[in-house]
Coordinates of C-alpha atoms in Angstrom, one line a residue:
Chain A
M6 CA 8.0 -15.8 4.3
T7 CA 10.7 -13.3 3.0
E8 CA 12.8 -15.9 0.7
L9 CA 11.2 -15.4 -2.9
S10 CA 12.6 -18.4 -3.9
K11 CA 10.5 -20.3 -1.9
F12 CA 7.4 -19.8 -3.8
S13 CA 5.8 -22.4 -5.5
Q14 CA 3.7 -22.6 -8.6
I15 CA 0.6 -22.4 -6.5
H16 CA 1.7 -19.4 -4.9
L17 CA 2.4 -17.4 -7.9
D18 CA -0.7 -18.9 -9.7
L19 CA -2.6 -17.4 -6.6
L20 CA -0.9 -14.1 -7.0
K21 CA -2.0 -13.8 -10.6
E22 CA -5.3 -14.3 -9.8
I23 CA -5.2 -11.6 -7.6
G24 CA -3.7 -9.3 -10.4
N25 CA -6.9 -10.8 -12.4
I26 CA -9.2 -10.0 -10.1
G27 CA -8.3 -6.4 -9.4
A28 CA -7.3 -5.6 -12.7
G29 CA -10.4 -7.0 -14.2
N30 CA -12.4 -4.5 -11.7
A31 CA -10.4 -1.6 -12.2
T32 CA -10.6 -2.1 -16.4
T33 CA -14.4 -2.5 -16.5
A34 CA -14.8 1.0 -13.8
L35 CA -12.4 2.4 -16.6
S36 CA -14.3 1.2 -19.2
N37 CA -17.5 2.4 -17.5
L38 CA -16.0 6.0 -16.8
L39 CA -14.8 6.7 -20.4
N40 CA -17.9 4.8 -22.0
T41 CA -15.5 2.9 -24.4
P42 CA -14.3 -0.8 -24.4
I43 CA -10.9 -1.7 -22.5
H44 CA -9.3 -4.6 -22.7
M45 CA -6.7 -6.4 -20.3
N46 CA -4.2 -8.9 -20.7
V47 CA -3.6 -11.9 -18.3
P48 CA -1.4 -11.0 -15.4
V49 CA 2.2 -11.9 -15.3
V50 CA 3.8 -12.6 -12.0
N51 CA 7.5 -12.1 -12.0
I52 CA 10.0 -12.1 -9.2
V53 CA 12.6 -10.3 -10.6
S54 CA 15.9 -8.2 -9.7
F55 CA 15.4 -4.5 -9.0
D56 CA 17.3 -3.6 -12.5
D57 CA 14.6 -5.8 -14.2
A58 CA 11.7 -4.3 -12.3
M59 CA 12.8 -1.0 -14.2
N60 CA 13.5 -3.0 -17.6
L61 CA 9.7 -4.2 -17.5
A62 CA 8.1 -1.2 -16.9
G63 CA 10.1 0.2 -19.8
G64 CA 13.9 1.1 -19.0
A65 CA 15.2 3.5 -15.7
E66 CA 15.0 6.3 -18.3
E67 CA 12.0 6.0 -20.1
V68 CA 9.4 8.7 -19.2
Q69 CA 6.4 7.6 -17.8
A70 CA 3.1 8.9 -16.0
A71 CA 2.9 6.9 -12.8
L72 CA 0.1 7.0 -10.2
L73 CA 1.5 5.7 -7.2
V74 CA -1.2 4.8 -4.6
E75 CA 0.1 3.1 -0.9
F76 CA -2.2 0.9 0.8
E77 CA -2.2 -0.2 4.5
G78 CA -4.7 -2.3 6.7
E79 CA -4.2 -6.1 7.2
F80 CA -0.9 -5.7 5.3
S81 CA 0.7 -2.8 3.4
G82 CA 2.0 -2.0 -0.2
N83 CA 1.9 0.0 -3.2
V84 CA 0.3 0.5 -6.3
F85 CA 1.5 1.7 -9.5
F86 CA -0.1 2.4 -12.7
L87 CA 2.2 3.4 -15.6
I88 CA 1.4 5.1 -18.8
S89 CA 3.2 6.9 -21.5
P90 CA 2.4 10.8 -20.9
E91 CA 0.6 10.8 -24.5
N92 CA -1.6 8.1 -23.6
A93 CA -2.9 9.6 -20.2
D94 CA -3.4 12.7 -21.9
Q95 CA -5.8 10.8 -24.3
F96 CA -7.7 9.4 -21.0
V97 CA -7.4 13.1 -19.2
Q98 CA -9.0 14.9 -22.9
M99 CA -12.2 11.8 -22.5
L100 CA -12.7 12.7 -19.0
T101 CA -12.3 16.6 -18.9
Q102 CA -13.8 16.8 -22.4
D103 CA -11.1 19.3 -23.4
P104 CA -9.0 18.4 -26.2
N105 CA -6.0 20.9 -25.3
Q106 CA -5.9 19.3 -21.5
S107 CA -2.3 17.9 -21.4
L108 CA -0.3 16.3 -18.8
L109 CA 2.8 17.9 -20.2
S110 CA 1.7 21.6 -20.7
D111 CA 3.2 24.0 -18.2
D112 CA -0.5 24.9 -16.8
N113 CA -1.3 21.2 -16.1
D114 CA -3.1 21.5 -13.1
I115 CA -6.7 20.4 -14.4
A116 CA -5.0 17.3 -16.3
I117 CA -3.1 16.7 -13.2
S118 CA -6.2 16.3 -11.0
A119 CA -8.1 14.6 -13.8
F120 CA -5.1 12.0 -14.1
L121 CA -5.4 11.7 -10.1
E122 CA -9.1 11.1 -10.1
L123 CA -8.2 8.3 -13.0
G124 CA -5.8 6.9 -10.5
N125 CA -8.6 6.9 -7.6
I126 CA -10.9 5.2 -9.4
L127 CA -8.5 2.7 -11.0
T128 CA -6.5 1.7 -8.1
G129 CA -9.6 1.8 -5.8
S130 CA -11.4 -0.8 -7.8
Y131 CA -8.5 -2.7 -7.7
L132 CA -7.7 -2.9 -4.4
R133 CA -11.6 -3.2 -3.7
A134 CA -11.8 -6.3 -5.4
L135 CA -8.6 -7.5 -3.8
S136 CA -9.3 -7.1 -0.4
D137 CA -13.0 -8.7 -1.4
F138 CA -11.0 -11.8 -3.0
I139 CA -8.8 -12.2 0.0
S140 CA -11.3 -11.0 2.7
A141 CA -8.7 -8.8 4.1
N142 CA -9.5 -5.2 5.2
L143 CA -7.5 -3.1 2.7
Y144 CA -7.8 0.9 2.4
Q145 CA -5.7 3.0 0.2
L146 CA -4.3 6.6 0.8
V147 CA -4.6 9.2 -1.5
P148 CA -2.7 9.0 -4.8
N149 CA -0.2 10.8 -6.1
A150 CA 0.9 11.3 -9.5
A151 CA 4.5 12.1 -10.8
I152 CA 5.7 12.1 -14.7
D153 CA 9.5 11.2 -14.6
M154 CA 12.0 8.6 -15.4
V155 CA 10.7 4.8 -14.7
G156 CA 13.5 3.9 -12.3
A157 CA 13.4 7.3 -9.9
L158 CA 9.3 6.5 -10.2
I159 CA 9.6 2.7 -9.2
S160 CA 12.3 2.6 -6.8
Q161 CA 9.8 4.3 -4.4
G162 CA 8.0 1.2 -4.3
L163 CA 10.8 -0.7 -3.9
I164 CA 12.1 0.5 -0.6
E165 CA 10.3 -1.6 1.5
T166 CA 11.0 -4.6 -0.3
S167 CA 14.5 -3.9 -0.4
T168 CA 14.9 -3.9 3.5
V169 CA 14.3 -7.8 2.8
S170 CA 15.1 -8.9 -0.7
D171 CA 17.1 -8.3 -3.6
Q172 CA 14.4 -9.4 -5.6
V173 CA 10.8 -8.3 -6.1
I174 CA 7.5 -9.8 -6.8
L175 CA 5.8 -7.9 -9.5
I176 CA 2.4 -8.5 -10.8
E177 CA 1.8 -6.9 -13.8
T178 CA -1.7 -6.4 -16.0
V179 CA -1.3 -4.2 -19.2
L180 CA -4.5 -2.6 -20.1
S181 CA -5.0 -1.3 -23.8
S182 CA -7.6 -0.2 -26.1
D183 CA -8.1 -0.2 -29.7
Q184 CA -11.2 2.2 -29.9
L185 CA -9.1 5.3 -29.6
D186 CA -6.9 7.4 -31.9
D187 CA -3.7 5.5 -30.9
E188 CA -3.4 2.5 -29.1
I189 CA -3.6 3.0 -25.3
K190 CA -1.4 1.0 -22.9
G191 CA -1.0 1.2 -19.1
H192 CA 0.6 -1.0 -16.7
F193 CA -0.8 -2.2 -13.2
F194 CA 2.1 -2.9 -11.0
L195 CA 1.1 -4.5 -7.6
L196 CA 4.2 -4.3 -5.1
P197 CA 2.9 -5.9 -1.7
D198 CA 5.3 -5.4 1.2
P199 CA 7.6 -8.1 2.0
G200 CA 5.3 -9.2 5.0
A201 CA 2.2 -9.0 3.2
F202 CA 2.9 -12.5 1.0
H203 CA 2.7 -14.5 4.1
R204 CA -0.4 -13.1 5.2
I205 CA -2.0 -13.2 1.7
F206 CA -1.5 -17.0 1.8
E207 CA -2.4 -17.5 5.1
L208 CA -6.0 -15.9 4.4
L209 CA -6.2 -18.0 0.9
G210 CA -5.5 -21.0 3.4
V211 CA -2.4 -21.8 1.2
Q212 CA 0.9 -22.9 3.5
Chain B
M27 CA 41.8 -10.4 -25.8
E28 CA 40.3 -8.2 -23.1
H29 CA 37.7 -5.8 -24.5
V30 CA 37.3 -2.9 -22.6
M31 CA 33.8 -1.3 -22.6
D32 CA 33.9 2.6 -22.9
K33 CA 31.1 3.3 -20.8
V34 CA 30.2 1.2 -17.6
K35 CA 26.5 1.4 -16.5
V36 CA 25.9 0.6 -12.5
G37 CA 22.5 -1.0 -11.7
I38 CA 20.3 0.1 -8.7
A39 CA 21.9 -1.1 -5.4
D40 CA 25.4 -1.9 -7.1
L41 CA 28.9 -0.4 -7.5
N42 CA 31.6 -0.6 -9.7
V43 CA 35.3 1.4 -10.7
V44 CA 36.3 2.2 -14.2
R45 CA 39.8 3.9 -15.2
Q46 CA 40.6 6.5 -17.9
P47 CA 39.3 6.8 -20.5
Q48 CA 36.3 5.1 -19.4
K49 CA 32.8 6.7 -18.4
I50 CA 30.9 5.0 -15.8
S51 CA 26.9 5.7 -15.4
T52 CA 23.8 5.3 -13.7
S53 CA 20.2 5.5 -14.7
G54 CA 16.8 6.7 -13.1
L55 CA 17.8 7.9 -9.7
G56 CA 14.7 9.1 -7.6
S57 CA 15.2 8.7 -4.0
C58 CA 18.3 6.7 -4.6
V59 CA 21.4 8.7 -4.6
G60 CA 24.6 7.9 -7.3
L61 CA 27.9 8.7 -5.3
V62 CA 31.1 9.1 -7.4
L63 CA 34.6 8.6 -5.9
Y64 CA 37.7 9.7 -7.9
D65 CA 41.2 9.4 -7.8
E66 CA 43.1 12.2 -9.9
Q67 CA 46.7 10.4 -9.6
Q68 CA 45.1 7.2 -10.9
V69 CA 42.5 8.3 -13.0
L70 CA 40.2 6.1 -11.4
A71 CA 36.4 6.3 -10.7
G72 CA 33.8 4.7 -8.6
L73 CA 30.1 4.6 -8.4
V74 CA 27.8 3.2 -5.7
H75 CA 24.2 3.7 -6.4
V76 CA 22.4 3.7 -2.9
M77 CA 19.2 3.1 -2.1
L78 CA 19.0 3.4 1.6
P79 CA 20.7 5.4 4.2
D80 CA 22.2 2.3 6.5
S81 CA 22.7 -1.4 6.4
S82 CA 21.2 -1.8 10.1
L83 CA 17.8 -1.0 8.1
S84 CA 18.2 -4.8 6.7
R85 CA 16.3 -7.6 8.0
T86 CA 18.6 -10.1 6.4
E87 CA 22.3 -10.8 5.4
V88 CA 23.5 -8.2 3.3
T89 CA 24.1 -9.7 0.0
K90 CA 24.4 -6.4 -1.8
P91 CA 26.8 -3.9 -0.1
G92 CA 26.0 -1.2 -2.8
K93 CA 22.3 -1.1 -1.6
F94 CA 23.2 1.0 1.6
A95 CA 25.3 4.0 2.3
D96 CA 27.7 2.7 4.9
T97 CA 28.5 -0.7 3.1
G98 CA 28.2 0.7 -0.3
I99 CA 31.0 3.8 0.8
N100 CA 33.2 0.9 2.8
A101 CA 33.1 -1.5 -0.4
L102 CA 33.8 1.2 -3.0
I103 CA 36.7 2.5 -1.1
K104 CA 38.1 -0.7 -0.6
L105 CA 37.8 -1.4 -4.3
M106 CA 39.5 1.7 -5.4
E107 CA 42.4 1.1 -2.9
E108 CA 42.7 -2.6 -4.6
K109 CA 43.0 -0.8 -7.6
G110 CA 46.1 1.6 -6.3
S111 CA 44.1 4.4 -4.9
I112 CA 45.0 5.9 -1.7
K113 CA 42.0 6.9 0.5
C114 CA 43.5 10.5 1.0
N115 CA 43.2 11.0 -2.8
L116 CA 39.6 10.4 -3.1
K117 CA 37.3 13.2 -4.0
A118 CA 33.4 12.8 -4.4
K119 CA 30.7 13.9 -6.2
M120 CA 26.9 13.2 -5.8
A121 CA 23.6 13.9 -7.5
G122 CA 19.9 12.2 -6.6
G123 CA 18.1 12.0 -3.3
A124 CA 14.9 13.3 -4.6
Q125 CA 11.3 12.8 -3.1
M126 CA 9.4 11.7 -6.2
F127 CA 6.2 11.8 -4.3
N128 CA 4.2 13.4 -1.9
L129 CA 3.5 10.6 -0.2
A130 CA 0.3 10.5 2.6
S131 CA 1.4 7.4 5.0
K132 CA 3.4 8.1 8.0
N133 CA 6.0 5.6 6.4
E134 CA 9.6 6.9 7.2
N135 CA 10.3 6.0 3.6
M136 CA 8.8 8.8 2.5
R137 CA 12.0 10.9 3.0
I138 CA 14.5 8.4 2.4
G139 CA 16.2 10.6 -0.3
H140 CA 17.0 12.8 2.3
K141 CA 18.0 10.3 4.7
N142 CA 20.5 9.0 2.1
I143 CA 22.1 12.5 1.4
V144 CA 22.4 12.7 5.0
A145 CA 23.9 9.6 5.6
I146 CA 26.9 9.9 2.8
E147 CA 27.5 13.2 3.9
K148 CA 28.2 12.2 7.3
I149 CA 30.2 8.7 6.4
L150 CA 32.2 10.8 3.9
T151 CA 33.0 13.8 6.5
H152 CA 34.3 10.4 8.8
E153 CA 36.3 9.0 6.2
S154 CA 37.7 12.8 5.3
I155 CA 36.7 12.7 1.9
P156 CA 35.8 16.0 0.5
I157 CA 32.6 16.3 -1.4
L158 CA 33.0 18.5 -4.4
S159 CA 30.0 19.0 -6.1
K160 CA 26.3 17.8 -5.8
D161 CA 22.9 18.1 -7.2
V162 CA 21.0 16.9 -4.7
G163 CA 17.1 17.3 -3.5
G164 CA 14.2 18.4 -5.2
H165 CA 11.3 16.3 -6.7
K166 CA 13.1 15.2 -10.1
G167 CA 14.5 11.9 -11.4
R168 CA 18.2 12.1 -12.5
S169 CA 20.6 9.9 -14.6
I170 CA 24.0 10.4 -14.0
E171 CA 27.5 10.0 -16.2
F172 CA 30.7 10.7 -14.8
D173 CA 34.0 11.2 -17.3
T174 CA 37.4 10.3 -16.0
D175 CA 39.0 12.7 -18.4
T176 CA 37.4 15.7 -17.1
N177 CA 36.1 14.3 -13.8
L178 CA 32.6 16.3 -14.5
L179 CA 29.5 15.0 -13.8
K180 CA 27.2 15.3 -16.1
I181 CA 23.4 14.9 -14.8
R182 CA 20.3 14.4 -17.1
T183 CA 17.1 15.6 -16.3
V184 CA 13.8 14.7 -18.0
Y185 CA 12.4 19.1 -17.4
E186 CA 15.9 20.5 -17.2
G187 CA 17.9 18.8 -19.6
V188 CA 21.7 18.4 -18.8
T189 CA 23.9 19.8 -16.6
Y190 CA 27.8 19.5 -15.4
I191 CA 28.5 19.7 -12.1

C-alpha cells in the first residue's frame, strides 16, 4: 500500500495508537532517567507534503538538535527526536549533573554523548513498545545526533519515502515538562519506510 | 494587475524560474542539492531542489520532476528555454549534497548527497553547461539564494554564517 490517500480513518487511528504506545513508553523512561515528571500529548498523524513535514518540525531553517535512529527488522524506518538546542542542554545538564555542559559549546563531546545516550533510551523504549504492540521483530541501529537546520535533518528521513511518494506519514508526539526552569518541548517523529505500512496493518489484522 | 514577488522560494523537490530583479531561494538543504542555472543575456535564473540522483529510483510515476537530478535539470532547461533562454548561454552554480548523519545501516541512502552531486555534474557536462562555482559535501545544512543582479549565490549555514560563491 503506497497510495497514502487510500488510508481510512481506522488506519490513521491505528498509527496514532502506535505513536501513543511508543511515545508513552519513551516518556516514562525519560521521566525515570531524569527523575522529573514529563508529559506527552496525544499523538497526531499527518499525511503531508515534504515541505509541510519541514513546517511541522518548525520550518526548514529552524535550528534543532536531532537524534535519528534507524530501525530494521520486519519493516524499516526512522525515528527522529527533535528538540531545541537550549532544551536539549537542560536534559544534558540533568543527566551529567554538570550545569556547564552544552551541545553548542566548542568542547561538546560529553554533551553529545549524553544526548546520544538520551536518544538511545528514548527511541529504544519507543521501538520496544511498538514492536510489542504489533508483535513485530524490530531492532534499532546506533543513534546519530546532529544540530542543524530542520530541513537538512528531516530530509534524510524522507529519502526512502520519496522514491514512491510525494507525501509522507508523520506520527508526531510532543513531550513537555513544566518542572524545569523553562518549558521543555520535544517532538517525536516516526517515519516508517513506505513498505512498512502494509506490514503494520497486516500484523494488526486490518486490511 | 500583476504583482511580482521580489523573492521566489522553491520547496523541496520543486523548481522555478525568476527574472531580474527577482531573487530565487531554497532552504534547509541537507543531502539535497540546490542547482541554479542562469542566463546573463536574458537575466533569468532557475533553481531546482534535487532530492535523488536519478528518476529510475522512482517506483511510481514521476509527478514532481524536480525531485530527481535527471528529470529536474531537463524540466528546468525546458522552462528556461520557454522563457527565451538558449541552452548554450546557461551557466550553473550549486550547493548542498551534505551527509548530515553518520548512519550505521548499509542503506545506500547514506551517501545520497554525494550521489546527487555526481549525477548533477555528469548531466551538466553532457549538456555542456559549465559549473562556475559550487559549495558541496561536508556535514552541514545550507540555505541558498541567487541574486540575478550580481549572479552570486548566497549560502547560509548554521555554524559558518554567510558566504557568496
